[in-house]
Amino acid sequence: MTSETITAAASGTWKLGDLTVNRLGFGAMRLTGSAAFDLGTPSDRERSIGVLRRALELGVNHIDTAAFYFSSLRSANELINRALAPYPDDLVIVTKVGPCRDPSGKWLPWATPEQLRGQVEENLRQLGRDHLDVVNLRLNGPGTLAEHFGALAELRDAGLVRHLGISNVDPAHLAEAQAIAPVVCVQNRYGLETGRADSDEVLRACGEQGIAFVPFFAIAGEAGAFGASSTDGDDGQGSEVLAVARAHGATEAQVRLAWTLHQGPHVLAIPGTGNPDHLVENVAAGALRLSADELARLGSVHHG
């Protein structure tokens, strides 16, 4: 693919509530180091700032982040603030709450409903904003979300949050949340080779209700936060992805992103990277159009 002049506009648009975004966005988790959180080595600050600014030049107007995205020396929110403030009017920054880390990086118990306001305020401080565009409640397993989501709905009513989303959920969670306050997006682990057992059902439910479905780890697959996996080789799954990639002069990562976007007009993508070249490739994937035959072949990988 010729990627240098392709912008995120090629992916089309969708709405998070009343906020229009290009379907190809950017995830900030990988900005802080060679691996997620406190794994690996801290990133080069100026390089990460450059990646963020380049993302906006390429038409990205949807950035996913969190206050708990930090390494020993870098904070994703601080990098976003430094690189992009004062923020463009069309930039939508999506944060998430629920998980907790102490200043040393140690994981703490999941936030209680009463602690969610503090997490929202922490994101506000780090990003230098007086309200958050979208806040996702990240769940930690089965059980009701009513008390937590209700607490966020109160913060929305107070003007600290504009729109609400949920993450790591099943269809029952979506219905439960929708009964409390409007849900504008759902973030679940989902990709060509990976996903929650019920994520296809959640994806369909979101489409029926006009809710954005925003997969995470669409490229990384089973490796998750540890980085992109490779399926190059002679196994059936890898060879199918590789064959489609070669037919388009694309990378396997681009095929995985394109396949994700082909799952419905309401499906967004938020690939993350600290590499400016990978950023350009990821954005260009929004212009990759797969044929019905290619989608069928890749669908066999997904359902296999």
Short mmCIF file of C-alpha atoms in Angstrom, two decimals:
data_model
loop_
_atom_site.label_atom_id
_atom_site.label_comp_id
_atom_site.label_asym_id
_atom_site.label_seq_id
_atom_site.Cartn_x
_atom_site.Cartn_y
_atom_site.Cartn_z
CA MET A 1 0.00 0.00 0.00
CA THR A 2 1.08 3.58 -0.63
CA SER A 3 0.57 4.98 2.84
CA GLU A 4 2.31 8.35 2.97
CA THR A 5 -0.68 10.41 1.83
CA ILE A 6 -3.47 8.33 3.37
CA THR A 7 -5.22 9.97 6.31
CA ALA A 8 -7.64 8.68 8.91
CA ALA A 9 -10.49 10.16 6.89
CA ALA A 10 -10.19 7.17 4.55
CA SER A 11 -11.64 4.97 7.28
CA GLY A 12 -14.96 6.83 7.37
CA THR A 13 -16.62 8.34 10.41
CA TRP A 14 -18.87 7.37 13.30
CA LYS A 15 -20.28 9.25 16.28
CA LEU A 16 -19.51 8.91 19.98
CA GLY A 17 -22.72 10.53 21.15
CA ASP A 18 -22.67 13.91 19.42
CA LEU A 19 -18.92 13.75 18.72
CA THR A 20 -17.90 12.71 15.19
CA VAL A 21 -14.63 10.80 14.89
CA ASN A 22 -12.72 9.06 12.14
CA ARG A 23 -13.03 5.32 12.56
CA LEU A 24 -9.24 4.91 12.65
CA GLY A 25 -8.05 6.36 15.94
CA PHE A 26 -5.03 6.01 18.22
CA GLY A 27 -4.38 4.16 21.48
CA ALA A 28 -1.93 5.83 23.86
CA MET A 29 -0.85 2.85 25.96
CA ARG A 30 2.28 2.14 23.91
CA LEU A 31 3.54 5.73 24.10
CA THR A 32 5.13 5.29 27.52
CA GLY A 33 7.67 2.56 26.86
CA SER A 34 8.86 -0.44 24.90
CA ALA A 35 6.12 -2.45 26.58
CA ALA A 36 2.94 -1.55 28.43
CA PHE A 37 2.85 0.03 31.87
CA ASP A 38 6.11 -0.54 33.80
CA LEU A 39 7.34 -3.32 31.51
CA GLY A 40 10.28 -2.74 29.18
CA THR A 41 12.15 0.55 29.03
CA PRO A 42 10.66 4.09 29.11
CA SER A 43 10.06 5.75 25.78
CA ASP A 44 11.91 8.73 24.34
CA ARG A 45 9.72 11.66 25.37
CA GLU A 46 10.24 13.79 22.28
CA ARG A 47 9.64 10.83 19.97
CA SER A 48 6.33 10.06 21.69
CA ILE A 49 5.31 13.70 21.46
CA GLY A 50 6.20 13.63 17.77
CA VAL A 51 4.04 10.52 17.22
CA LEU A 52 1.04 12.25 18.78
CA ARG A 53 1.46 15.36 16.67
CA ARG A 54 1.93 13.29 13.54
CA ALA A 55 -1.24 11.38 14.36
CA LEU A 56 -3.24 14.60 14.25
CA GLU A 57 -1.55 15.60 11.00
CA LEU A 58 -2.76 12.29 9.58
CA GLY A 59 -6.35 13.09 10.54
CA VAL A 60 -6.63 11.11 13.77
CA ASN A 61 -9.21 12.81 15.99
CA HIS A 62 -9.94 10.02 18.48
CA ILE A 63 -7.33 9.19 21.12
CA ASP A 64 -7.81 6.51 23.77
CA THR A 65 -5.89 6.89 27.03
CA ALA A 66 -6.01 6.38 30.81
CA ALA A 67 -4.36 7.80 33.91
CA PHE A 68 -2.98 4.32 34.68
CA TYR A 69 -1.05 4.30 31.39
CA PHE A 70 2.38 5.18 32.76
CA SER A 71 5.89 3.77 32.96
CA SER A 72 8.63 4.69 35.42
CA LEU A 73 9.31 7.96 33.56
CA ARG A 74 6.38 8.59 31.20
CA SER A 75 2.67 9.28 31.55
CA ALA A 76 0.45 8.91 28.49
CA ASN A 77 -1.86 11.69 29.66
CA GLU A 78 1.05 14.03 30.32
CA LEU A 79 2.46 13.31 26.87
CA ILE A 80 -0.91 14.03 25.28
CA ASN A 81 -1.21 17.30 27.21
CA ARG A 82 2.31 18.37 26.30
CA ALA A 83 1.98 17.44 22.63
CA LEU A 84 -1.53 18.57 21.80
CA ALA A 85 -2.78 21.26 24.20
CA PRO A 86 -4.46 23.58 23.48
CA TYR A 87 -6.57 20.81 21.99
CA PRO A 88 -8.21 21.12 18.56
CA ASP A 89 -11.99 21.47 18.74
CA ASP A 90 -12.55 18.24 16.82
CA LEU A 91 -10.22 16.08 18.94
CA VAL A 92 -12.03 13.52 21.11
CA ILE A 93 -10.04 12.11 24.03
CA VAL A 94 -11.47 8.95 25.58
CA THR A 95 -10.31 7.82 29.01
CA LYS A 96 -11.15 4.85 31.20
CA VAL A 97 -11.55 4.26 34.91
CA GLY A 98 -11.76 1.25 37.17
CA PRO A 99 -8.20 -0.15 37.28
CA CYS A 100 -5.85 1.42 39.86
CA ARG A 101 -2.06 1.73 40.19
CA ASP A 102 -0.17 3.47 42.95
CA PRO A 103 2.57 6.03 42.09
CA SER A 104 5.20 3.28 42.01
CA GLY A 105 3.17 1.42 39.39
CA LYS A 106 1.88 -1.36 41.64
CA TRP A 107 -1.61 -2.55 40.77
CA LEU A 108 -4.21 -1.88 43.45
CA PRO A 109 -7.71 -3.30 43.97
CA TRP A 110 -10.30 -2.17 41.43
CA ALA A 111 -11.85 1.20 42.23
CA THR A 112 -14.98 1.36 44.33
CA PRO A 113 -17.88 3.50 43.09
CA GLU A 114 -16.82 6.19 45.56
CA GLN A 115 -13.30 6.23 44.13
CA LEU A 116 -14.37 6.81 40.54
CA ARG A 117 -14.72 10.57 41.00
CA GLY A 118 -11.07 10.73 42.10
CA GLN A 119 -10.04 8.78 39.00
CA VAL A 120 -12.02 11.11 36.74
CA GLU A 121 -10.45 14.14 38.43
CA GLU A 122 -6.98 12.61 38.02
CA ASN A 123 -7.55 12.35 34.27
CA LEU A 124 -8.82 15.93 34.20
CA ARG A 125 -5.68 17.20 35.97
CA GLN A 126 -3.25 15.26 33.82
CA LEU A 127 -4.93 16.21 30.55
CA GLY A 128 -5.50 19.83 31.61
CA ARG A 129 -9.21 19.78 30.87
CA ASP A 130 -12.35 20.87 32.70
CA HIS A 131 -14.39 17.95 31.38
CA LEU A 132 -13.72 14.58 29.75
CA ASP A 133 -15.22 13.80 26.34
CA VAL A 134 -15.87 10.11 27.01
CA VAL A 135 -15.15 7.93 30.05
CA ASN A 136 -15.26 4.15 29.82
CA LEU A 137 -15.97 2.06 32.89
CA ARG A 138 -13.61 -0.91 32.66
CA LEU A 139 -15.11 -3.97 34.36
CA ASN A 140 -13.19 -6.63 36.21
CA GLY A 141 -15.19 -9.76 35.55
CA PRO A 142 -18.84 -10.77 35.90
CA GLY A 143 -21.37 -9.19 38.21
CA THR A 144 -23.45 -6.04 38.21
CA LEU A 145 -22.06 -2.70 37.05
CA ALA A 146 -25.03 -0.68 38.29
CA GLU A 147 -23.39 1.03 41.26
CA HIS A 148 -20.21 1.94 39.40
CA PHE A 149 -21.96 3.07 36.23
CA GLY A 150 -24.48 4.99 38.27
CA ALA A 151 -21.63 6.88 39.94
CA LEU A 152 -20.27 7.85 36.52
CA ALA A 153 -23.74 8.92 35.40
CA GLU A 154 -23.80 11.33 38.34
CA LEU A 155 -20.46 12.77 37.24
CA ARG A 156 -21.88 13.18 33.75
CA ASP A 157 -24.87 15.04 35.19
CA ALA A 158 -22.43 17.24 37.14
CA GLY A 159 -20.65 18.22 33.90
CA LEU A 160 -17.33 16.46 34.52
CA VAL A 161 -17.99 13.90 31.80
CA ARG A 162 -19.76 14.37 28.48
CA HIS A 163 -20.42 10.77 27.43
CA LEU A 164 -20.08 7.31 28.96
CA GLY A 165 -18.87 3.95 27.70
CA ILE A 166 -18.13 0.50 29.09
CA SER A 167 -15.30 -1.97 28.61
CA ASN A 168 -14.71 -5.71 29.03
CA VAL A 169 -18.43 -6.45 29.12
CA ASP A 170 -21.01 -9.00 28.05
CA PRO A 171 -24.46 -8.39 26.52
CA ALA A 172 -26.14 -8.31 29.93
CA HIS A 173 -23.76 -5.56 31.09
CA LEU A 174 -24.63 -3.50 28.03
CA ALA A 175 -28.35 -3.79 28.71
CA GLU A 176 -27.83 -2.98 32.38
CA ALA A 177 -25.78 0.13 31.58
CA GLN A 178 -28.20 1.36 28.93
CA ALA A 179 -30.99 1.28 31.52
CA ILE A 180 -28.96 3.71 33.68
CA ALA A 181 -27.51 6.16 31.14
CA PRO A 182 -26.77 6.23 27.39
CA VAL A 183 -23.73 4.20 26.34
CA VAL A 184 -21.83 5.67 23.37
CA CYS A 185 -19.12 3.02 23.04
CA VAL A 186 -18.09 -0.45 24.13
CA GLN A 187 -14.43 -1.47 24.34
CA ASN A 188 -13.84 -5.22 24.33
CA ARG A 189 -10.87 -7.34 23.43
CA TYR A 190 -11.51 -8.30 19.84
CA GLY A 191 -9.48 -9.15 16.79
CA LEU A 192 -9.10 -11.54 13.92
CA GLU A 193 -7.79 -14.35 16.13
CA THR A 194 -8.92 -13.22 19.56
CA GLY A 195 -11.87 -11.93 21.49
CA ARG A 196 -14.16 -12.64 24.40
CA ALA A 197 -16.43 -15.60 23.77
CA ASP A 198 -19.41 -13.24 23.54
CA SER A 199 -17.74 -10.32 21.76
CA ASP A 200 -19.36 -11.07 18.39
CA GLU A 201 -22.73 -10.88 20.13
CA VAL A 202 -21.78 -7.59 21.80
CA LEU A 203 -20.55 -6.23 18.45
CA ARG A 204 -23.91 -7.05 16.85
CA ALA A 205 -25.87 -5.53 19.74
CA CYS A 206 -23.86 -2.33 19.47
CA GLY A 207 -24.59 -2.11 15.74
CA GLU A 208 -28.31 -2.55 16.33
CA GLN A 209 -28.30 0.24 18.92
CA GLY A 210 -25.99 2.65 17.09
CA ILE A 211 -23.24 2.27 19.67
CA ALA A 212 -19.56 2.35 18.67
CA PHE A 213 -17.74 -0.95 19.17
CA VAL A 214 -14.06 -0.24 19.83
CA PRO A 215 -11.80 -3.31 19.93
CA PHE A 216 -8.53 -3.29 21.81
CA PHE A 217 -5.54 -5.51 20.92
CA ALA A 218 -6.88 -5.86 17.35
CA ILE A 219 -3.29 -6.22 16.12
CA ALA A 220 -1.55 -7.68 19.17
CA GLY A 221 -3.84 -10.68 19.41
CA GLU A 222 -2.99 -13.12 22.18
CA ALA A 223 0.11 -11.11 23.10
CA GLY A 224 -2.14 -8.31 24.36
CA ALA A 225 -0.29 -5.62 26.28
CA PHE A 226 3.03 -7.30 25.52
CA GLY A 227 2.87 -6.24 21.88
CA ALA A 228 1.95 -7.47 18.45
CA SER A 229 2.15 -11.15 17.78
CA SER A 230 3.27 -12.62 14.50
CA THR A 231 1.49 -15.37 12.65
CA ASP A 232 4.00 -15.59 9.83
CA GLY A 233 4.72 -19.15 8.93
CA ASP A 234 3.11 -22.30 7.66
CA ASP A 235 0.13 -22.54 10.00
CA GLY A 236 -3.26 -22.11 8.32
CA GLN A 237 -4.19 -18.91 10.11
CA GLY A 238 -0.92 -17.11 9.47
CA SER A 239 -0.81 -18.13 5.84
CA GLU A 240 -4.33 -16.78 5.20
CA VAL A 241 -3.50 -13.38 6.70
CA LEU A 242 -0.16 -13.29 4.93
CA ALA A 243 -1.71 -14.19 1.57
CA VAL A 244 -4.24 -11.37 1.82
CA ALA A 245 -1.52 -8.97 2.90
CA ARG A 246 0.67 -9.88 -0.06
CA ALA A 247 -2.23 -9.48 -2.47
CA HIS A 248 -2.63 -5.87 -1.34
CA GLY A 249 1.03 -5.06 -0.82
CA ALA A 250 0.13 -4.53 2.83
CA THR A 251 1.39 -5.74 6.19
CA GLU A 252 -0.37 -8.36 8.29
CA ALA A 253 -1.09 -5.68 10.90
CA GLN A 254 -2.85 -3.60 8.24
CA VAL A 255 -4.96 -6.59 7.21
CA ARG A 256 -5.99 -7.20 10.83
CA LEU A 257 -7.01 -3.56 11.22
CA ALA A 258 -8.87 -3.55 7.91
CA TRP A 259 -10.70 -6.75 8.82
CA THR A 260 -11.72 -5.17 12.13
CA LEU A 261 -13.15 -2.10 10.38
CA HIS A 262 -15.01 -4.33 7.91
CA GLN A 263 -17.04 -5.84 10.77
CA GLY A 264 -19.48 -2.94 10.66
CA PRO A 265 -19.69 0.82 10.11
CA HIS A 266 -19.95 1.26 13.90
CA VAL A 267 -16.63 -0.52 14.54
CA LEU A 268 -13.68 1.73 15.32
CA ALA A 269 -9.98 0.92 15.67
CA ILE A 270 -7.49 2.37 18.16
CA PRO A 271 -4.10 0.81 17.32
CA GLY A 272 -1.29 2.11 19.49
CA THR A 273 2.37 2.60 18.73
CA GLY A 274 5.35 4.68 19.70
CA ASN A 275 6.88 4.24 16.24
CA PRO A 276 6.14 6.99 13.70
CA ASP A 277 6.49 4.60 10.76
CA HIS A 278 4.03 2.13 12.28
CA LEU A 279 1.66 5.03 12.90
CA VAL A 280 1.60 5.88 9.19
CA GLU A 281 1.00 2.21 8.32
CA ASN A 282 -1.80 1.88 10.87
CA VAL A 283 -3.61 4.96 9.61
CA ALA A 284 -3.26 3.77 6.01
CA ALA A 285 -5.05 0.53 6.94
CA GLY A 286 -8.26 2.56 7.01
CA ALA A 287 -8.12 2.73 3.22
CA LEU A 288 -7.63 -1.01 2.69
CA ARG A 289 -10.74 -2.58 1.14
CA LEU A 290 -11.10 -6.34 1.37
CA SER A 291 -13.12 -8.38 -1.11
CA ALA A 292 -15.98 -10.67 -0.12
CA ASP A 293 -13.75 -13.68 -0.80
CA GLU A 294 -10.97 -12.28 1.36
CA LEU A 295 -13.40 -11.53 4.17
CA ALA A 296 -14.70 -15.09 3.97
CA ARG A 297 -11.18 -16.51 4.15
CA LEU A 298 -10.31 -14.32 7.10
CA GLY A 299 -13.66 -15.10 8.70
CA SER A 300 -12.64 -18.74 8.79
CA VAL A 301 -9.59 -17.69 10.80
CA HIS A 302 -11.76 -15.72 13.22
CA HIS A 303 -14.25 -18.51 13.75
CA GLY A 304 -11.69 -21.29 13.56
#
